[in-house]
XYZ file of C-alpha atoms in Angstrom:
176
model
C -3.553 26.421 -71.618
C -3.082 27.803 -68.114
C 0.275 26.218 -67.346
C 1.625 27.208 -70.751
C 0.644 30.871 -70.248
C 2.165 30.967 -66.782
C 5.434 29.216 -67.668
C 5.957 30.744 -71.105
C 4.906 34.305 -70.343
C 3.873 35.372 -66.856
C 6.750 34.087 -64.714
C 9.468 35.649 -66.838
C 7.675 39.014 -66.916
C 7.057 38.933 -63.164
C 10.640 37.973 -62.302
C 12.512 40.155 -64.783
C 10.000 42.861 -65.709
C 8.911 45.838 -63.652
C 7.565 43.636 -60.831
C 11.007 42.062 -60.237
C 9.592 39.423 -57.877
C 11.936 37.092 -56.012
C 9.552 34.154 -55.653
C 6.615 32.796 -57.612
C 4.257 30.585 -55.605
C 2.125 28.266 -57.725
C -0.356 26.234 -55.695
C -2.961 23.645 -56.633
C -5.628 21.705 -54.703
C -4.305 18.237 -55.667
C -0.876 16.776 -56.483
C -2.229 15.333 -59.725
C -2.658 18.846 -61.139
C 1.000 19.806 -60.656
C 3.101 19.896 -63.819
C 6.470 20.390 -62.161
C 8.412 19.487 -65.291
C 6.963 22.543 -67.066
C 7.991 24.866 -64.213
C 11.459 23.302 -64.054
C 11.885 23.881 -67.809
C 10.673 27.455 -67.324
C 13.356 28.095 -64.687
C 16.032 26.636 -66.964
C 14.940 28.782 -69.921
C 14.879 31.933 -67.797
C 18.389 31.189 -66.482
C 19.675 30.822 -70.062
C 18.036 34.097 -71.068
C 19.020 36.252 -68.079
C 22.191 34.514 -66.833
C 20.792 34.587 -63.305
C 19.958 31.626 -61.070
C 16.258 30.792 -60.887
C 15.614 27.730 -58.744
C 12.551 25.568 -59.328
C 11.507 23.437 -56.372
C 8.497 21.704 -54.895
C 10.172 21.638 -51.468
C 9.470 24.586 -49.130
C 12.703 24.026 -47.200
C 14.763 24.330 -50.409
C 12.754 27.387 -51.506
C 13.548 29.085 -48.194
C 17.235 28.156 -48.448
C 17.499 29.572 -51.987
C 15.696 32.792 -51.031
C 18.145 33.210 -48.149
C 20.970 32.949 -50.694
C 19.400 35.771 -52.712
C 18.239 33.515 -55.550
C 14.958 33.794 -57.407
C 12.611 30.844 -56.801
C 9.674 29.158 -58.498
C 7.897 27.113 -55.813
C 5.099 24.711 -56.753
C 3.036 22.845 -54.193
C -0.468 21.902 -53.176
C -2.530 24.442 -51.271
C -1.943 22.273 -48.185
C 1.813 22.583 -48.766
C 1.965 26.271 -47.848
C -1.365 27.787 -46.805
C -2.422 25.506 -43.925
C -1.101 25.331 -40.370
C -0.077 21.697 -40.984
C 2.433 22.760 -43.656
C 5.463 22.939 -41.349
C 8.106 24.146 -43.802
C 5.493 25.806 -46.000
C 4.511 27.963 -43.047
C 8.183 28.765 -42.361
C 8.562 29.864 -45.976
C 5.335 31.901 -45.814
C 6.391 33.585 -42.555
C 9.815 34.420 -44.002
C 8.159 36.006 -47.050
C 5.836 38.075 -44.866
C 8.405 39.098 -42.243
C 10.882 40.204 -44.930
C 8.293 41.566 -47.375
C 9.805 39.430 -50.142
C 8.605 40.463 -53.591
C 6.161 37.691 -54.388
C 3.772 36.589 -57.130
C 1.091 33.994 -56.397
C -0.836 31.773 -58.801
C -3.718 29.831 -57.221
C -4.901 27.125 -59.590
C -8.540 26.007 -59.407
C -9.122 29.125 -57.304
C -12.836 28.458 -56.887
C -12.082 25.522 -54.568
C -10.154 27.169 -51.728
C -10.759 30.894 -51.895
C -14.032 31.304 -50.009
C -13.308 34.115 -47.559
C -14.887 32.628 -44.427
C -16.708 29.517 -43.202
C -19.863 31.653 -42.748
C -19.911 32.249 -46.515
C -19.030 28.714 -47.573
C -22.500 27.223 -48.153
C -23.883 30.353 -49.844
C -20.793 30.610 -52.062
C -20.280 26.976 -53.053
C -23.592 25.274 -52.331
C -21.850 22.804 -50.010
C -21.748 22.675 -46.222
C -18.276 23.308 -44.789
C -16.464 20.755 -42.666
C -13.812 22.479 -40.542
C -13.267 25.153 -43.192
C -10.745 27.708 -41.913
C -10.285 29.878 -45.042
C -6.524 29.345 -44.661
C -5.665 30.193 -48.266
C -7.833 33.323 -48.348
C -6.460 34.584 -45.023
C -2.849 33.910 -46.014
C -3.164 35.552 -49.404
C -4.876 38.521 -47.736
C -1.689 39.017 -45.713
C 0.442 38.883 -48.875
C -1.922 41.334 -50.599
C -0.852 43.973 -48.079
C 2.541 44.217 -49.828
C 2.214 42.534 -53.234
C -0.398 43.113 -55.946
C 0.684 40.052 -57.945
C -1.937 37.541 -56.807
C -3.750 35.583 -59.485
C -6.549 33.059 -59.137
C -6.948 30.690 -62.071
C -10.270 28.978 -62.639
C -12.878 28.319 -65.290
C -15.523 28.185 -62.550
C -15.955 31.478 -60.712
C -17.652 31.151 -57.347
C -20.333 33.508 -55.983
C -17.780 35.613 -54.057
C -15.678 36.043 -57.215
C -18.815 37.250 -59.004
C -19.665 39.638 -56.113
C -23.003 37.925 -55.515
C -21.922 37.094 -51.965
C -19.809 39.817 -50.272
C -16.443 38.580 -49.001
C -15.703 38.619 -45.289
C -12.380 40.359 -44.782
C -10.300 43.064 -46.415
C -9.338 41.425 -49.689
C -11.668 41.723 -52.666
C -11.756 39.944 -56.009
C -11.254 41.610 -59.366
C -12.366 39.449 -62.286
């Protein structure tokens, strides 16, 4: 389903179509959801088709190194691996992307779980009380949205902010 559509259609179009992005960020809430083999195969197929290096990695340090070499990158990680302040190399990669306005596409899997805009909206949006919720993913993606329109949330379970029942706090809005 979702992974198939992303790896067999969306990434190629985003990297070699009009968008011409240099990096695709695919993030998930849990390691168990990652299907890195599918993204690795996608990179290999794209390289065969376009005769250009596309590096798949799940390591932020390698992603940064490849971007610095001018290569296109598919980077897969957990949300914690790039969006939170504890993601040392993930934050270095994110900062590099922002500082250099790197053409980026983002896929956020299970988007209903981490995309509440602010702790003040958490209970009303999800029905659960927040514990140290910092809205790290939402805030980070809001920064990327200032220079890239290619941000996609993937979920079968829209939350109340996605449905515009609860207004988001911040500048970024959802389009379903």
